[in-house]
PDB file of C-alpha atoms in Angstrom:
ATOM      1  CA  UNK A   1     -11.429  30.683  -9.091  1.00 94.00           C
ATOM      2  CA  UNK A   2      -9.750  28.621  -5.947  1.00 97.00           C
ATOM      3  CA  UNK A   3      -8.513  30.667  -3.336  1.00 97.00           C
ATOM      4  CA  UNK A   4      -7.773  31.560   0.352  1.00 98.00           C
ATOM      5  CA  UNK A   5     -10.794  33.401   1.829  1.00 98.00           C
ATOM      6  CA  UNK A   6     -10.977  36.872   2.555  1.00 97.00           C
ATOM      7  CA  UNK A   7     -12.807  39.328   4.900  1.00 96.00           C
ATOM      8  CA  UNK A   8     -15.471  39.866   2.706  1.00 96.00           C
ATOM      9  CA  UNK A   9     -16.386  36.579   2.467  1.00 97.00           C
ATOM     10  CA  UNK A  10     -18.105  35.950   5.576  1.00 97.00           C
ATOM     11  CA  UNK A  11     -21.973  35.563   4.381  1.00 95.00           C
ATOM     12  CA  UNK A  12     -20.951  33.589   1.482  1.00 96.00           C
ATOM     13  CA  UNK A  13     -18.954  30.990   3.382  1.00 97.00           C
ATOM     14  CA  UNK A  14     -21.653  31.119   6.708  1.00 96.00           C
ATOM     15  CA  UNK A  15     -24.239  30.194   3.278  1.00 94.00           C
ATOM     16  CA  UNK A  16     -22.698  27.107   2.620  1.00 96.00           C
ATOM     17  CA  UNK A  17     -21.744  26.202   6.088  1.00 94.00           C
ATOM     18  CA  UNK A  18     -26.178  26.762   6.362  1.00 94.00           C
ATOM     19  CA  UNK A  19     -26.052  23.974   3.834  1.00 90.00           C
ATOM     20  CA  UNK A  20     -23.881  21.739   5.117  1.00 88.00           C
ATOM     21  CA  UNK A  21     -25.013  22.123   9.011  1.00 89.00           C
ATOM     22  CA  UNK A  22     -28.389  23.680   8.799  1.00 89.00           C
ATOM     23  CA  UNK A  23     -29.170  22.703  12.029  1.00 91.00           C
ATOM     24  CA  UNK A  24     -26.587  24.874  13.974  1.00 92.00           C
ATOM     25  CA  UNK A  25     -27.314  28.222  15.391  1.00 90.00           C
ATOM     26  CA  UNK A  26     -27.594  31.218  13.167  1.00 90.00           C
ATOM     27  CA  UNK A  27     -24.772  33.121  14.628  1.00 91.00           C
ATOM     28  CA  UNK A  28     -25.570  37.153  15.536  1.00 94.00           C
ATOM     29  CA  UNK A  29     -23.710  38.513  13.219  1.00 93.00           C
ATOM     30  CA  UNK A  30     -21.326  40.930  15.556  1.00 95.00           C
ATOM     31  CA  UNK A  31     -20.388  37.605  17.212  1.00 96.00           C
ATOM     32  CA  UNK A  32     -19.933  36.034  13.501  1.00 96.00           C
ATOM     33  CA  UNK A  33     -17.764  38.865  11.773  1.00 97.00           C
ATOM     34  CA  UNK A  34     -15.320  39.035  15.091  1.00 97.00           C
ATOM     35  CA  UNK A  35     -14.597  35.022  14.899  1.00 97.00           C
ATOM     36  CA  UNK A  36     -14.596  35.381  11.158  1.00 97.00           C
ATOM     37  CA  UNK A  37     -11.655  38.167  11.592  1.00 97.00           C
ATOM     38  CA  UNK A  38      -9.691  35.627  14.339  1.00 97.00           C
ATOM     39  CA  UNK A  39      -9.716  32.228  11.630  1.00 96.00           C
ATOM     40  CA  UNK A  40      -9.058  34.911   9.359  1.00 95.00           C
ATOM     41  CA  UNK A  41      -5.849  35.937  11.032  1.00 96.00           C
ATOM     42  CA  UNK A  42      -4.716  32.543  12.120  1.00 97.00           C
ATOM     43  CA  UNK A  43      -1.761  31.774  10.168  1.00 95.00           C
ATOM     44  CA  UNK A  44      -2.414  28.184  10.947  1.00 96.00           C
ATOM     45  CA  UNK A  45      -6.008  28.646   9.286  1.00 97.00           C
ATOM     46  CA  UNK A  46      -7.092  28.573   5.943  1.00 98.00           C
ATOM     47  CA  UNK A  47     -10.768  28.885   4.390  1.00 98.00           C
ATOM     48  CA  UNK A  48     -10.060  27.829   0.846  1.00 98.00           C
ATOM     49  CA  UNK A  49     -12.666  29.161  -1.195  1.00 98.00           C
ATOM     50  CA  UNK A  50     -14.110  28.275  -4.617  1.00 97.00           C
ATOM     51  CA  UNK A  51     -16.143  31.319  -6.356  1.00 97.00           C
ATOM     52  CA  UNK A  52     -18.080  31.539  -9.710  1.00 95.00           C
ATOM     53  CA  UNK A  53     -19.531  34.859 -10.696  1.00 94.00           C
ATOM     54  CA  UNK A  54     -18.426  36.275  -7.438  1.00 93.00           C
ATOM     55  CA  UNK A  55     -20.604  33.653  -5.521  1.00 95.00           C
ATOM     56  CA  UNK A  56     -18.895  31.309  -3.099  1.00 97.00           C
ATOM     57  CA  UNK A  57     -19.686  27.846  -4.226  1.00 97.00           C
ATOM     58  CA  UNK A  58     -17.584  25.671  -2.673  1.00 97.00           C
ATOM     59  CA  UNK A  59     -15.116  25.371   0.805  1.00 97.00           C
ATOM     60  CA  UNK A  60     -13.136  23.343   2.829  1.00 97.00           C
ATOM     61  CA  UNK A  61     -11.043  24.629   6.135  1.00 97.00           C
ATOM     62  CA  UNK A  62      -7.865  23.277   6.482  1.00 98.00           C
ATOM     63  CA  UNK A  63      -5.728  23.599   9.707  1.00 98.00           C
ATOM     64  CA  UNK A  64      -2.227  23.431  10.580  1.00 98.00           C
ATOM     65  CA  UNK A  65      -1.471  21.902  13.405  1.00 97.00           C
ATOM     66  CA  UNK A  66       2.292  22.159  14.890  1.00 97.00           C
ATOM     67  CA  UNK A  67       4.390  18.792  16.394  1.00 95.00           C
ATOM     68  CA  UNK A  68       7.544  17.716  17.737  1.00 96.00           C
ATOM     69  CA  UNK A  69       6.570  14.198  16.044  1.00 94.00           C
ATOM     70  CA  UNK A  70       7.274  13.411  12.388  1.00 94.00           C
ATOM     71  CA  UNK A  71      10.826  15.443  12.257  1.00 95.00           C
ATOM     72  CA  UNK A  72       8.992  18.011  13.863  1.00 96.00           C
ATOM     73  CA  UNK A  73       6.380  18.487  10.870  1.00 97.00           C
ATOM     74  CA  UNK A  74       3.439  20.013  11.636  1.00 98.00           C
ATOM     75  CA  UNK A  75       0.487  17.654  10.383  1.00 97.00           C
ATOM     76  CA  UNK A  76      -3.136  19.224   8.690  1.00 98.00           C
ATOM     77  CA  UNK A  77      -6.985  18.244   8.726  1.00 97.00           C
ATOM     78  CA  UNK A  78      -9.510  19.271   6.223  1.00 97.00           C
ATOM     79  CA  UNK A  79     -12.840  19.579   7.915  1.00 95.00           C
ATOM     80  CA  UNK A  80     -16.461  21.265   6.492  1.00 94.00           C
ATOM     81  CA  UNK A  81     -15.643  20.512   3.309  1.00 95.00           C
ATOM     82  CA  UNK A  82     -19.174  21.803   1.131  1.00 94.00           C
ATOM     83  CA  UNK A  83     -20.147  22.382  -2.555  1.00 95.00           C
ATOM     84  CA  UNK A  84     -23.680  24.424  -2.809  1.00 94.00           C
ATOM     85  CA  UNK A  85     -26.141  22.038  -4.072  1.00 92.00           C
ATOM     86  CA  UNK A  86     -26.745  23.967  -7.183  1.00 93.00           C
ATOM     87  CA  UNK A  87     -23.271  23.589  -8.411  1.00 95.00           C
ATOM     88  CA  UNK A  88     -22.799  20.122  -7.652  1.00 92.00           C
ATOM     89  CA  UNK A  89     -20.944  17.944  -9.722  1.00 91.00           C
ATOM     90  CA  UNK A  90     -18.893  20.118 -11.188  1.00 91.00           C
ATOM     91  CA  UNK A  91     -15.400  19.100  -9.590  1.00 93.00           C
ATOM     92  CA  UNK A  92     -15.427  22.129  -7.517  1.00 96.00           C
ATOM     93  CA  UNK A  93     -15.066  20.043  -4.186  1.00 95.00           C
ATOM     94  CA  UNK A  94     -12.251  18.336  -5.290  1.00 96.00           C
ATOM     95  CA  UNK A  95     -10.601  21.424  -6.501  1.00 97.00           C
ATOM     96  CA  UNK A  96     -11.146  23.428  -2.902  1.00 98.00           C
ATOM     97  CA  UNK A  97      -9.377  19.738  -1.900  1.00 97.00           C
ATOM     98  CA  UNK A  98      -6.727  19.636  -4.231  1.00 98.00           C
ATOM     99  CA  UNK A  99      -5.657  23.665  -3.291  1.00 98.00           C
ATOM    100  CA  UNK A 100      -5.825  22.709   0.609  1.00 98.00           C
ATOM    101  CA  UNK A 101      -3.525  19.369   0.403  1.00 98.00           C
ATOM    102  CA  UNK A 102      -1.101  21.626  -1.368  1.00 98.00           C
ATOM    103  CA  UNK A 103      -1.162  24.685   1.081  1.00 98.00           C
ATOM    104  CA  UNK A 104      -0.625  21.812   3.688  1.00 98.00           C
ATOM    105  CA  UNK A 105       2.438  20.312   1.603  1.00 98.00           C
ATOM    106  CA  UNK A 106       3.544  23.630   1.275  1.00 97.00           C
ATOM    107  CA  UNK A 107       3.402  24.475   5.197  1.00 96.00           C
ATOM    108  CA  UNK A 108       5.826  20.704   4.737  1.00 97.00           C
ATOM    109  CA  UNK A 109       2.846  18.845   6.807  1.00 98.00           C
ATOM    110  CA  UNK A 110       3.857  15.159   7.173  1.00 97.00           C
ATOM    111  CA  UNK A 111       0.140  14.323   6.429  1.00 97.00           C
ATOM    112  CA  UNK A 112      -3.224  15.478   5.816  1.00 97.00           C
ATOM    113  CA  UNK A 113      -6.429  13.993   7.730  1.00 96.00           C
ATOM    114  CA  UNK A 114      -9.954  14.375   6.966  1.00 95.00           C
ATOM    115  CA  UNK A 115     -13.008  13.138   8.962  1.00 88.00           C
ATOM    116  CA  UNK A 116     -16.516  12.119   7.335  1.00 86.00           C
ATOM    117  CA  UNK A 117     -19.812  10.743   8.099  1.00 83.00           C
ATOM    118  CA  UNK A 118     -19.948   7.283   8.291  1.00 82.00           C
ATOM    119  CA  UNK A 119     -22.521   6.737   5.486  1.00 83.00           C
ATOM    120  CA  UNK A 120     -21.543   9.562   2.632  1.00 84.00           C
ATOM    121  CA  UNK A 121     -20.194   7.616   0.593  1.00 82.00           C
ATOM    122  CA  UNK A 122     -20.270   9.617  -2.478  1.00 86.00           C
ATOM    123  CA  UNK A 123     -18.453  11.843  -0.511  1.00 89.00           C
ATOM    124  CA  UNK A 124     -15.927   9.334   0.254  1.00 91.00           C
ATOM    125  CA  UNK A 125     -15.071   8.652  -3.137  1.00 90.00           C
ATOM    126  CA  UNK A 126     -14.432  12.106  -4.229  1.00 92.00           C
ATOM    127  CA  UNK A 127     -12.008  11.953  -0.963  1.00 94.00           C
ATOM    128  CA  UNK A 128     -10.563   8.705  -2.569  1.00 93.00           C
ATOM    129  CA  UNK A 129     -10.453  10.637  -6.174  1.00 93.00           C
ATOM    130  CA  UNK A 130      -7.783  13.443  -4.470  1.00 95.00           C
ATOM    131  CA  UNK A 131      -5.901  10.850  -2.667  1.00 95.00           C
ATOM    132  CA  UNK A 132      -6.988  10.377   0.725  1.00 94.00           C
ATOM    133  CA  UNK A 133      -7.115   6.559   1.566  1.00 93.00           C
ATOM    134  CA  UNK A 134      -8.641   4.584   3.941  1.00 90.00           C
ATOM    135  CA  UNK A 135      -7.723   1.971   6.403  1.00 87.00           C
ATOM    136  CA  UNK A 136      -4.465   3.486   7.338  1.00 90.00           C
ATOM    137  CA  UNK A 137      -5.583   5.248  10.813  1.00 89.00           C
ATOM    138  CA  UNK A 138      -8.995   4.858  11.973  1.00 87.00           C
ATOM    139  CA  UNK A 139     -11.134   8.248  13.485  1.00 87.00           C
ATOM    140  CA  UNK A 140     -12.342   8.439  16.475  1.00 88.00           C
ATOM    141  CA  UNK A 141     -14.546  11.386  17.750  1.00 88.00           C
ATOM    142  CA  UNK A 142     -15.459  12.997  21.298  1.00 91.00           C
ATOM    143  CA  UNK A 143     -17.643  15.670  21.465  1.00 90.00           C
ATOM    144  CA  UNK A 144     -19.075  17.374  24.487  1.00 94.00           C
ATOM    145  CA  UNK A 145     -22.253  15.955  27.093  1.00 94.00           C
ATOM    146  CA  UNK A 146     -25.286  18.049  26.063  1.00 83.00           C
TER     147      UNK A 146
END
């Protein structure tokens, strides 16, 4: 099943973010289960969610992001996008993908970005597989002095 995420699925989406980053901070899980009730809440936020047997198996977050630009159509990015690695290559990426490009065609976004690593290129042809091209803008990242 492909869905929005709920409240209950905190520890199975902070599993496969563990996966994906496993390098960040374990969260405490007060702190955790507060943010987790703010993205929750954001109506400009969704956690699309792709379960099997009531596990979480797959996600992407996809956010809405409001302009005066484009007709004044808000545009979207799909970030953290992660399948756990024992149910790989079953299509489930590209069907959390596929459910966030049309909650952000349905929210009439102009268009829908999405950042990856340089070198995952398997990962860049499932993005290719669900439409995203590239060569049409080029990324650029900042992030903050250590």
């Amino acid at each position: 099943m492909i869905r929005v995420a709920t409240i209950d699925d905190l520890a199975g989406v902070l599993n496969l973010y563990k996966e994906l980053r496993p390098s960040d901070p374990n969260l405490e899980l007060n702190f955790a289960k507060d943010k987790w009730i703010e993205l929750i809440n954001n109506k400009q936020t969704y956690i699309v969610v792709a379960e099997i047997d009531g596990e979480l198996t797959s996600t992407c977050a996809l956010g809405i992001n409001m302009s005066i630009a484009n007709g004044a159509r808000p545009f979207a990015i799909i970030e953290h996008v992660i399948t756990a690695d024992k149910f790989r290559r079953q299509g489930l990426s590209r069907q959390v993908l596929e459910f966030a490009i049309s909650l952000a065609w349905q929210q009439n976004c102009c268009k829908v970005m999405l950042l990856s690593g340089e070198n995952l290129t398997s990962a860049h042809a499932l993005y290719e597989l669900v439409g995203f091209k590239s060569g049409i803008e080029k990324g650029f990242v900042i992030k903050p002095p250590i």
